[in-house]
mmCIF file of C-alpha atoms in Angstrom:
data_model
loop_
_atom_site.group_PDB
_atom_site.id
_atom_site.type_symbol
_atom_site.label_atom_id
_atom_site.label_comp_id
_atom_site.label_asym_id
_atom_site.label_seq_id
_atom_site.Cartn_x
_atom_site.Cartn_y
_atom_site.Cartn_z
ATOM 1 C CA MET A 1 -17.806 99.828 -43.497
ATOM 2 C CA LYS A 2 -20.975 100.609 -45.428
ATOM 3 C CA LEU A 3 -18.809 101.469 -48.420
ATOM 4 C CA TRP A 4 -17.091 98.082 -48.212
ATOM 5 C CA SER A 5 -20.449 96.297 -48.023
ATOM 6 C CA TYR A 6 -21.710 98.197 -51.036
ATOM 7 C CA TYR A 7 -18.473 97.438 -52.867
ATOM 8 C CA PHE A 8 -18.887 93.688 -52.399
ATOM 9 C CA GLU A 9 -22.542 93.782 -53.408
ATOM 10 C CA VAL A 10 -21.605 95.501 -56.657
ATOM 11 C CA LEU A 11 -18.632 93.191 -57.131
ATOM 12 C CA GLU A 12 -20.689 90.005 -56.797
ATOM 13 C CA ILE A 13 -23.425 91.284 -59.098
ATOM 14 C CA ASN A 14 -21.262 92.647 -61.899
ATOM 15 C CA ILE A 15 -18.098 90.560 -61.907
ATOM 16 C CA ASP A 16 -17.851 86.893 -62.845
ATOM 17 C CA ASP A 17 -14.242 86.573 -61.733
ATOM 18 C CA ILE A 18 -14.646 84.414 -58.610
ATOM 19 C CA ASP A 19 -10.968 84.598 -57.733
ATOM 20 C CA ARG A 20 -11.014 88.388 -57.853
ATOM 21 C CA ILE A 21 -14.029 88.552 -55.546
ATOM 22 C CA THR A 22 -12.446 86.057 -53.177
ATOM 23 C CA ALA A 23 -9.165 87.974 -53.142
ATOM 24 C CA SER A 24 -11.049 91.175 -52.323
ATOM 25 C CA TYR A 25 -12.756 89.526 -49.353
ATOM 26 C CA TYR A 26 -9.434 88.224 -48.063
ATOM 27 C CA LYS A 27 -7.902 91.682 -48.479
ATOM 28 C CA MET A 28 -10.693 93.167 -46.415
ATOM 29 C CA ILE A 29 -9.981 90.641 -43.649
ATOM 30 C CA GLU A 30 -6.257 91.343 -43.825
ATOM 31 C CA LEU A 31 -6.897 95.079 -43.396
ATOM 32 C CA LYS A 32 -9.077 94.346 -40.315
ATOM 33 C CA TYR A 33 -12.127 95.880 -41.982
ATOM 34 C CA ALA A 34 -14.261 92.755 -41.732
ATOM 35 C CA THR A 35 -17.556 92.951 -39.866
ATOM 36 C CA PRO A 36 -19.527 89.901 -38.679
ATOM 37 C CA LEU A 37 -21.968 90.451 -41.541
ATOM 38 C CA MET A 38 -19.122 90.404 -44.048
ATOM 39 C CA ILE A 39 -17.847 87.145 -42.554
ATOM 40 C CA PHE A 40 -21.277 85.598 -43.114
ATOM 41 C CA GLN A 41 -21.492 87.040 -46.632
ATOM 42 C CA PHE A 42 -18.065 85.718 -47.565
ATOM 43 C CA ALA A 43 -18.817 82.258 -46.173
ATOM 44 C CA LYS A 44 -22.124 82.117 -48.046
ATOM 45 C CA PHE A 45 -20.466 83.308 -51.241
ATOM 46 C CA LEU A 46 -17.962 80.453 -51.022
ATOM 47 C CA GLN A 47 -20.708 77.940 -50.251
ATOM 48 C CA ASP A 48 -22.726 79.114 -53.248
ATOM 49 C CA GLU A 49 -19.630 78.581 -55.372
ATOM 50 C CA GLY A 50 -19.195 75.049 -54.063
ATOM 51 C CA ARG A 51 -16.171 75.910 -51.928
ATOM 52 C CA VAL A 52 -17.744 74.682 -48.704
ATOM 53 C CA LYS A 53 -14.551 73.574 -46.955
ATOM 54 C CA GLU A 54 -13.019 76.968 -47.560
ATOM 55 C CA SER A 55 -16.099 78.649 -46.104
ATOM 56 C CA TYR A 56 -15.429 76.888 -42.795
ATOM 57 C CA LYS A 57 -12.045 78.616 -42.670
ATOM 58 C CA ILE A 58 -13.842 81.959 -42.865
ATOM 59 C CA TYR A 59 -15.904 81.117 -39.793
ATOM 60 C CA GLU A 60 -12.670 80.180 -38.018
ATOM 61 C CA ILE A 61 -11.167 83.529 -39.000
ATOM 62 C CA GLY A 62 -14.256 85.265 -37.634
ATOM 63 C CA LEU A 63 -13.924 83.448 -34.316
ATOM 64 C CA LYS A 64 -10.328 84.641 -34.046
ATOM 65 C CA GLU A 65 -11.159 88.221 -35.022
ATOM 66 C CA PHE A 66 -14.099 88.863 -32.686
ATOM 67 C CA ASN A 67 -14.100 88.589 -28.905
ATOM 68 C CA ASP A 68 -17.661 89.689 -28.191
ATOM 69 C CA SER A 69 -19.586 86.652 -26.921
ATOM 70 C CA ARG A 70 -22.782 87.466 -28.798
ATOM 71 C CA ILE A 71 -20.940 87.861 -32.085
ATOM 72 C CA ARG A 72 -19.085 84.608 -31.450
ATOM 73 C CA PHE A 73 -22.414 82.916 -30.722
ATOM 74 C CA GLU A 74 -23.776 84.046 -34.097
ATOM 75 C CA ILE A 75 -20.649 82.811 -35.879
ATOM 76 C CA TYR A 76 -20.696 79.459 -34.087
ATOM 77 C CA ASN A 77 -24.418 79.033 -34.707
ATOM 78 C CA ASN A 78 -24.053 79.761 -38.422
ATOM 79 C CA TYR A 79 -20.955 77.577 -38.628
ATOM 80 C CA LEU A 80 -22.752 74.630 -37.007
ATOM 81 C CA VAL A 81 -25.938 74.986 -39.042
ATOM 82 C CA GLN A 82 -24.003 75.061 -42.305
ATOM 83 C CA SER A 83 -21.753 72.163 -41.249
ATOM 84 C CA ILE A 84 -24.837 70.041 -40.592
ATOM 85 C CA LYS A 85 -26.499 71.216 -43.805
ATOM 86 C CA PHE A 86 -23.491 70.231 -45.927
ATOM 87 C CA ASN A 87 -23.065 66.862 -44.165
ATOM 88 C CA GLU A 88 -19.687 67.591 -42.662
ATOM 89 C CA ASP A 89 -17.959 64.713 -40.856
ATOM 90 C CA LYS A 90 -20.050 63.918 -37.768
ATOM 91 C CA GLU A 91 -17.121 63.741 -35.376
ATOM 92 C CA ARG A 92 -15.894 67.100 -36.587
ATOM 93 C CA ILE A 93 -19.344 68.562 -35.962
ATOM 94 C CA ARG A 94 -19.380 67.083 -32.454
ATOM 95 C CA ASP A 95 -15.961 68.581 -31.758
ATOM 96 C CA LEU A 96 -17.256 71.937 -32.960
ATOM 97 C CA PHE A 97 -20.300 71.697 -30.679
ATOM 98 C CA ASP A 98 -18.100 70.822 -27.701
ATOM 99 C CA LYS A 99 -15.684 73.660 -28.452
ATOM 100 C CA CYS A 100 -18.571 76.095 -28.749
ATOM 101 C CA LEU A 101 -20.082 75.033 -25.411
ATOM 102 C CA ILE A 102 -16.720 75.485 -23.697
ATOM 103 C CA GLU A 103 -16.049 78.929 -25.129
ATOM 104 C CA LEU A 104 -19.478 80.566 -24.878
ATOM 105 C CA PRO A 105 -21.069 81.700 -21.593
ATOM 106 C CA ASN A 106 -24.005 79.680 -20.242
ATOM 107 C CA GLU A 107 -26.556 82.401 -20.848
ATOM 108 C CA LEU A 108 -26.011 82.172 -24.620
ATOM 109 C CA VAL A 109 -25.795 78.444 -25.271
ATOM 110 C CA LYS A 110 -29.405 77.252 -24.962
ATOM 111 C CA PRO A 111 -29.998 77.372 -28.755
ATOM 112 C CA ILE A 112 -26.710 75.519 -29.284
ATOM 113 C CA ILE A 113 -27.743 72.872 -26.743
ATOM 114 C CA VAL A 114 -31.032 72.360 -28.587
ATOM 115 C CA LEU A 115 -29.274 72.193 -31.969
ATOM 116 C CA TYR A 116 -26.740 69.678 -30.612
ATOM 117 C CA SER A 117 -29.530 67.514 -29.211
ATOM 118 C CA GLU A 118 -31.454 67.612 -32.495
ATOM 119 C CA PHE A 119 -28.284 66.672 -34.377
ATOM 120 C CA GLU A 120 -27.762 63.561 -32.237
ATOM 121 C CA TYR A 121 -31.469 62.699 -32.328
ATOM 122 C CA ASP A 122 -31.464 62.830 -36.132
ATOM 123 C CA ASN A 123 -28.434 60.535 -36.113
ATOM 124 C CA GLY A 124 -30.266 57.946 -34.024
ATOM 125 C CA LEU A 125 -28.521 58.628 -30.709
ATOM 126 C CA ILE A 126 -31.727 59.171 -28.745
ATOM 127 C CA ILE A 127 -30.309 58.770 -25.232
ATOM 128 C CA LYS A 128 -27.367 61.044 -25.969
ATOM 129 C CA ALA A 129 -29.734 63.629 -27.434
ATOM 130 C CA PHE A 130 -31.756 63.593 -24.210
ATOM 131 C CA ASN A 131 -28.681 63.746 -21.983
ATOM 132 C CA ILE A 132 -27.195 66.737 -23.805
ATOM 133 C CA VAL A 133 -30.186 68.837 -22.809
ATOM 134 C CA ASN A 134 -30.748 67.247 -19.423
ATOM 135 C CA ASP A 135 -27.128 67.625 -18.292
ATOM 136 C CA PHE A 136 -27.416 71.336 -18.998
ATOM 137 C CA ILE A 137 -30.729 71.532 -17.121
ATOM 138 C CA MET A 138 -29.253 69.890 -14.034
ATOM 139 C CA SER A 139 -26.099 72.019 -13.988
ATOM 140 C CA THR A 140 -27.193 75.495 -15.051
ATOM 141 C CA SER A 141 -28.089 78.339 -12.714
ATOM 142 C CA LEU A 142 -30.445 79.694 -15.385
ATOM 143 C CA ASP A 143 -34.166 78.954 -15.419
ATOM 144 C CA PRO A 144 -34.344 75.757 -17.512
ATOM 145 C CA ILE A 145 -38.128 75.417 -17.807
ATOM 146 C CA ASP A 146 -38.142 75.935 -21.591
ATOM 147 C CA LEU A 147 -35.684 73.060 -22.011
ATOM 148 C CA ILE A 148 -37.644 70.875 -19.594
ATOM 149 C CA LEU A 149 -40.811 71.433 -21.607
ATOM 150 C CA LEU A 150 -38.875 70.640 -24.779
ATOM 151 C CA LEU A 151 -37.753 67.272 -23.388
ATOM 152 C CA SER A 152 -41.202 66.524 -22.029
ATOM 153 C CA SER A 153 -42.753 67.156 -25.422
ATOM 154 C CA LYS A 154 -40.186 65.135 -27.349
ATOM 155 C CA TYR A 155 -39.935 62.157 -24.985
ATOM 156 C CA HIS A 156 -43.469 62.096 -23.564
ATOM 157 C CA ASN A 157 -43.978 58.445 -24.561
ATOM 158 C CA ASN A 158 -40.982 57.284 -22.527
ATOM 159 C CA VAL A 159 -42.009 56.166 -19.025
ATOM 160 C CA ASP A 160 -38.428 56.752 -17.821
ATOM 161 C CA LEU A 161 -39.233 60.446 -18.064
ATOM 162 C CA ARG A 162 -40.970 60.143 -14.673
ATOM 163 C CA GLN A 163 -37.691 59.840 -12.776
ATOM 164 C CA TRP A 164 -36.476 63.013 -14.436
ATOM 165 C CA PHE A 165 -39.635 64.902 -13.578
ATOM 166 C CA GLU A 166 -38.962 63.979 -9.960
ATOM 167 C CA LYS A 167 -35.384 65.238 -10.206
ATOM 168 C CA TRP A 168 -36.450 68.435 -11.957
ATOM 169 C CA LEU A 169 -38.746 69.134 -9.009
ATOM 170 C CA THR A 170 -35.656 69.397 -6.806
ATOM 171 C CA LEU A 171 -34.329 72.346 -8.822
ATOM 172 C CA LYS A 172 -34.718 75.898 -7.596
ATOM 173 C CA LEU A 173 -37.422 77.296 -9.836
ATOM 174 C CA THR A 174 -39.540 80.405 -9.901
ATOM 175 C CA LYS A 175 -43.175 79.930 -8.928
ATOM 176 C CA GLU A 176 -44.225 80.388 -12.540
ATOM 177 C CA SER A 177 -41.743 77.771 -13.774
ATOM 178 C CA LEU A 178 -42.661 75.363 -10.992
ATOM 179 C CA MET A 179 -46.323 75.627 -11.956
ATOM 180 C CA LYS A 180 -45.475 74.885 -15.593
ATOM 181 C CA LEU A 181 -43.386 71.893 -14.535
ATOM 182 C CA LEU A 182 -46.120 70.480 -12.311
ATOM 183 C CA LYS A 183 -48.753 70.902 -15.016
ATOM 184 C CA GLU A 184 -46.511 69.034 -17.443
ATOM 185 C CA PHE A 185 -45.821 66.286 -14.888
ATOM 186 C CA ILE A 186 -49.547 65.922 -14.213
ATOM 187 C CA LYS A 187 -50.270 65.723 -17.941
ATOM 188 C CA PHE A 188 -47.609 63.017 -18.256
ATOM 189 C CA GLU A 189 -49.118 60.935 -15.430
ATOM 190 C CA ILE A 190 -52.643 61.302 -16.807
ATOM 191 C CA ALA A 191 -51.415 60.067 -20.196
ATOM 192 C CA ASN A 192 -49.938 57.039 -18.415
ATOM 193 C CA LYS A 193 -53.161 56.527 -16.394
ATOM 194 C CA GLN A 194 -51.326 56.903 -13.087
ATOM 195 C CA TYR A 195 -54.254 58.618 -11.406
ATOM 196 C CA ASP A 196 -53.137 58.164 -7.791
ATOM 197 C CA ARG A 197 -49.833 59.812 -8.692
ATOM 198 C CA VAL A 198 -51.796 62.654 -10.292
ATOM 199 C CA ARG A 199 -53.651 63.223 -7.016
ATOM 200 C CA THR A 200 -50.375 63.233 -5.101
ATOM 201 C CA LEU A 201 -49.047 65.859 -7.494
ATOM 202 C CA TYR A 202 -52.160 67.982 -7.049
ATOM 203 C CA GLU A 203 -51.728 67.810 -3.274
ATOM 204 C CA TYR A 204 -48.081 68.771 -3.627
ATOM 205 C CA SER A 205 -48.991 71.623 -5.984
ATOM 206 C CA HIS A 206 -51.596 73.107 -3.674
ATOM 207 C CA SER A 207 -49.324 72.767 -0.660
ATOM 208 C CA ASN A 208 -46.439 74.627 -2.318
ATOM 209 C CA ILE A 209 -47.893 77.144 -4.761
ATOM 210 C CA ASN A 210 -51.172 78.924 -5.365
ATOM 211 C CA TYR A 211 -52.478 76.311 -7.790
ATOM 212 C CA THR A 212 -56.096 76.530 -8.942
ATOM 213 C CA PHE A 213 -58.378 73.775 -7.684
ATOM 214 C CA LYS A 214 -60.406 73.855 -10.889
ATOM 215 C CA ASP A 215 -57.891 71.602 -12.671
ATOM 216 C CA TRP A 216 -58.115 69.047 -9.880
ATOM 217 C CA GLU A 217 -61.915 69.242 -9.831
ATOM 218 C CA ASP A 218 -62.068 68.741 -13.601
ATOM 219 C CA PHE A 219 -59.711 65.784 -13.260
ATOM 220 C CA GLU A 220 -61.893 64.114 -10.612
ATOM 221 C CA LEU A 221 -65.029 64.671 -12.658
ATOM 222 C CA GLU A 222 -63.432 62.902 -15.615
ATOM 223 C CA TYR A 223 -61.320 60.206 -13.963
ATOM 224 C CA GLY A 224 -62.462 59.953 -10.350
ATOM 225 C CA ASN A 225 -65.564 58.997 -8.414
ATOM 226 C CA GLU A 226 -67.628 60.324 -5.537
ATOM 227 C CA SER A 227 -65.113 59.093 -2.970
ATOM 228 C CA THR A 228 -62.074 60.706 -4.606
ATOM 229 C CA PHE A 229 -63.989 63.938 -5.193
ATOM 230 C CA LYS A 230 -64.935 64.148 -1.508
ATOM 231 C CA LYS A 231 -61.339 63.420 -0.537
ATOM 232 C CA MET A 232 -60.245 66.355 -2.685
ATOM 233 C CA LEU A 233 -62.798 68.610 -0.973
ATOM 234 C CA ARG A 234 -61.555 67.528 2.466
ATOM 235 C CA PHE A 235 -57.994 68.351 1.436
ATOM 236 C CA LYS A 236 -59.158 71.740 0.168
ATOM 237 C CA THR A 237 -60.905 72.474 3.464
ATOM 238 C CA LYS A 238 -57.902 71.366 5.509
ATOM 239 C CA LEU A 239 -55.612 73.561 3.420
ATOM 240 C CA LYS A 240 -57.826 76.605 4.021
ATOM 241 C CA GLU A 241 -57.913 75.912 7.756
ATOM 242 C CA THR A 242 -54.130 75.615 7.878
ATOM 243 C CA ALA A 243 -53.728 78.883 6.001
ATOM 244 C CA ALA A 244 -56.122 80.608 8.395
ATOM 245 C CA ASP A 245 -54.341 79.330 11.535
ATOM 246 C CA PRO A 246 -52.032 82.143 12.707
ATOM 247 C CA VAL A 247 -50.259 79.884 15.208
ATOM 248 C CA GLY A 248 -49.524 77.315 12.537
ATOM 249 C CA PHE A 249 -48.292 80.071 10.266
ATOM 250 C CA VAL A 250 -45.900 81.448 12.874
ATOM 251 C CA MET A 251 -44.597 78.001 13.756
ATOM 252 C CA GLY A 252 -44.090 77.119 10.114
ATOM 253 C CA SER A 253 -42.374 80.372 9.253
ATOM 254 C CA SER A 254 -40.062 80.209 12.253
ATOM 255 C CA THR A 255 -38.490 76.966 11.079
ATOM 256 C CA THR A 256 -37.847 78.028 7.527
ATOM 257 C CA SER A 257 -35.540 80.860 6.526
ATOM 258 C CA LYS A 258 -36.975 83.209 3.948
ATOM 259 C CA PRO A 259 -35.203 82.983 0.581
ATOM 260 C CA SER A 260 -33.376 86.094 -0.567
ATOM 261 C CA ASN A 261 -35.487 86.081 -3.730
ATOM 262 C CA PRO A 262 -39.191 85.689 -2.805
ATOM 263 C CA ASP A 263 -39.947 84.392 -6.294
ATOM 264 C CA ILE A 264 -37.656 81.380 -5.835
ATOM 265 C CA ILE A 265 -38.888 78.167 -4.253
ATOM 266 C CA ASP A 266 -36.454 75.699 -2.752
ATOM 267 C CA ILE A 267 -38.293 72.381 -2.960
ATOM 268 C CA ASP A 268 -37.630 69.857 -0.233
ATOM 269 C CA MET A 269 -38.740 66.509 -1.627
#
């Protein structure tokens, strides 16, 4: 295989006969000697020569030749990026995205989901762009916190995001991901000056995970008053008393089954 790669490097550098180079690539594919790298090289060669449509056929050949999911992901990703770059028909690109998402396993498609969303966003379909990512978040068994943070960052000025924060809180998340989600939700509510909602979120955070009180204290110092600060301190004291009450602990633990994974929190809203 290394010899073939070297052969094509020499061929492209020293020979101006495009048809001869192209025929050699096709011969390599016919003999089943093609590697994923050679597929990418051939496609790029055709694109550099202005034969973009033909380069798409090479990606299609690669998808037929290779069954490994990771290799197919790389081919699809390259295929999609180049199709967008060369302004391929939008409906054809959408069909390619949909086909890719059907054929690839969930654990590999996050970058494709993001690319699909960006494609629709750039084409002015803002709601569709949001839904592409959000539908995946709500249906996947994978930890979606990176995608949630992506949506939060991109759509932070949209007040409708609140309803989705509330739905995301119903997902089964690790403690670390839940903390990130709550911090982002709190930041969103502060930006919208919904300070009572912020306090409710802080109470929820401290009741469900080991969330530092410093953030809440800093919030009250900046946005609250003496009354709200004292209310926070009373909540803090009550929480400590509850944690120190062995009877309360036993009663609470007896009504809730322990999750099989101790790092997973099942939120009951």
